[in-house]
PDB file of C-alpha atoms in Angstrom:
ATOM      1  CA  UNK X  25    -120.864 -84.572  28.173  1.00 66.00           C
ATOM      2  CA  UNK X  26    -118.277 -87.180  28.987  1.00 71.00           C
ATOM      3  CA  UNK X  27    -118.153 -90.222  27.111  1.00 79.00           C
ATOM      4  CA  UNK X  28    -117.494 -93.635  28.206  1.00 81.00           C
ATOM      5  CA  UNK X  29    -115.374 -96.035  26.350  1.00 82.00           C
ATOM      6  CA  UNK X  30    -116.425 -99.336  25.793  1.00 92.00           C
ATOM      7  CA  UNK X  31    -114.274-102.818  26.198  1.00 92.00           C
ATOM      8  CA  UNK X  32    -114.643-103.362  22.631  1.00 93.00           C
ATOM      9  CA  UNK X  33    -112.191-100.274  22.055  1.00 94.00           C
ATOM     10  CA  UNK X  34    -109.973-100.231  25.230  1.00 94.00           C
ATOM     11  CA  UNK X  35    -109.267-104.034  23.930  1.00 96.00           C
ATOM     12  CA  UNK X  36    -108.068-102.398  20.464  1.00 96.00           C
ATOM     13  CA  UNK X  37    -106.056 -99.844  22.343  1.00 96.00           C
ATOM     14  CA  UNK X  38    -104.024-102.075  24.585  1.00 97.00           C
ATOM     15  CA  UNK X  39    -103.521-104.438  21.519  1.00 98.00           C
ATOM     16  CA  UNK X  40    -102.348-101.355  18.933  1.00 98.00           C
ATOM     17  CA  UNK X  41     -99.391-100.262  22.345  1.00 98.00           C
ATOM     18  CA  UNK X  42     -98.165-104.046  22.504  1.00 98.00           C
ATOM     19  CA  UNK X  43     -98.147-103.714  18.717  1.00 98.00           C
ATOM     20  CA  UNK X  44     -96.590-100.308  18.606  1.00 97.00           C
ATOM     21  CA  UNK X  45     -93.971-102.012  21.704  1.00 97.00           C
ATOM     22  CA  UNK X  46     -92.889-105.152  19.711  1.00 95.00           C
ATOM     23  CA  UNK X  47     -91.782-102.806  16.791  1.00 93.00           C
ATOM     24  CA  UNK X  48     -89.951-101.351  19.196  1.00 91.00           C
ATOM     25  CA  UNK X  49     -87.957-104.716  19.819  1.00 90.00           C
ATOM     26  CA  UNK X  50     -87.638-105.877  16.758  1.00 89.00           C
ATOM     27  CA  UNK X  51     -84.146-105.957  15.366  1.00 82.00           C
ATOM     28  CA  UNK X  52     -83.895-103.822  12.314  1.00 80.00           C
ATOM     29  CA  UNK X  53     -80.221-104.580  10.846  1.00 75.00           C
ATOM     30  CA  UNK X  54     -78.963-101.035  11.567  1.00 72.00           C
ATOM     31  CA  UNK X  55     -77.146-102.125  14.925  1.00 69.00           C
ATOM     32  CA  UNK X  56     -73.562-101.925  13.646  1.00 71.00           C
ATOM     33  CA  UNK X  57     -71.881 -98.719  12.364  1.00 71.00           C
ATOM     34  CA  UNK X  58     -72.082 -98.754   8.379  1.00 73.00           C
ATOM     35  CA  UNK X  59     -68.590 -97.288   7.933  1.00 76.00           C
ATOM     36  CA  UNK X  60     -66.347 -99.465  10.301  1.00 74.00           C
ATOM     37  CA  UNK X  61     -63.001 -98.154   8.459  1.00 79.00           C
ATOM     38  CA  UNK X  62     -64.263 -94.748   7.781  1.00 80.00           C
ATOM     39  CA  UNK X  63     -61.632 -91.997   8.548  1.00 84.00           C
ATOM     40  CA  UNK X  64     -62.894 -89.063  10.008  1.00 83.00           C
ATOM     41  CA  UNK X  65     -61.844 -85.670   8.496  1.00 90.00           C
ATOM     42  CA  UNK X  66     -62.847 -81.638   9.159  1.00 92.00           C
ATOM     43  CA  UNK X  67     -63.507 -79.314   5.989  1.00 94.00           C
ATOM     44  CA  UNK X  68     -64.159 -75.895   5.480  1.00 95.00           C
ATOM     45  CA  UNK X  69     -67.125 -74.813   2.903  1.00 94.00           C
ATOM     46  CA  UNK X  70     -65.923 -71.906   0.649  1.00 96.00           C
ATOM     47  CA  UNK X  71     -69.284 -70.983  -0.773  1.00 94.00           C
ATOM     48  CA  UNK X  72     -72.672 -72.425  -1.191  1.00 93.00           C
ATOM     49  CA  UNK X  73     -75.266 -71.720  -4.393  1.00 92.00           C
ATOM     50  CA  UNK X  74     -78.657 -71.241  -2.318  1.00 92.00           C
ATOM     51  CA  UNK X  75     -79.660 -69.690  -5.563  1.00 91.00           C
ATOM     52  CA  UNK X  76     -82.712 -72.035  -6.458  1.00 90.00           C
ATOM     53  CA  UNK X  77     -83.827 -72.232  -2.799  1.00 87.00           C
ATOM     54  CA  UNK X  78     -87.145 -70.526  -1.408  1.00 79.00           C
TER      55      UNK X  78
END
C-alpha cells in the first residue's frame, strides 16, 4: 500500500533542507589555519602501551 504525503509535511521537508542548507553557509570561525607559524616535523614512535585497550 503506497502512501501519499500530504502538503502539510512536504512543506516541513523543504523548510528542514533550506534549514539544513543555510547551516551549510554559515561562517563558523574555523576558516583560517589555527597554527599559522607551526613548523612541520617527522617522528618515529619507538613503542606504544596498548595495554589497557580492548
Amino acid at each position: 500500500m503506497k502512501k501519499s504525503y500530504s502538503q502539510r509535511e512536504w512543506i516541513l521537508v523543504g523548510a528542514m533542507m533550506l534549514f539544513v542548507l543555510a547551516l551549510g553557509f554559515l561562517p563558523t570561525g574555523f576558516e583560517q589555519e589555527i597554527y599559522v607559524n607551526a613548523v612541520g616535523s617527522k617522528a618515529r614512535v619507538i613503542s606504544v602501551d596498548n595495554t589497557d585497550l580492548y
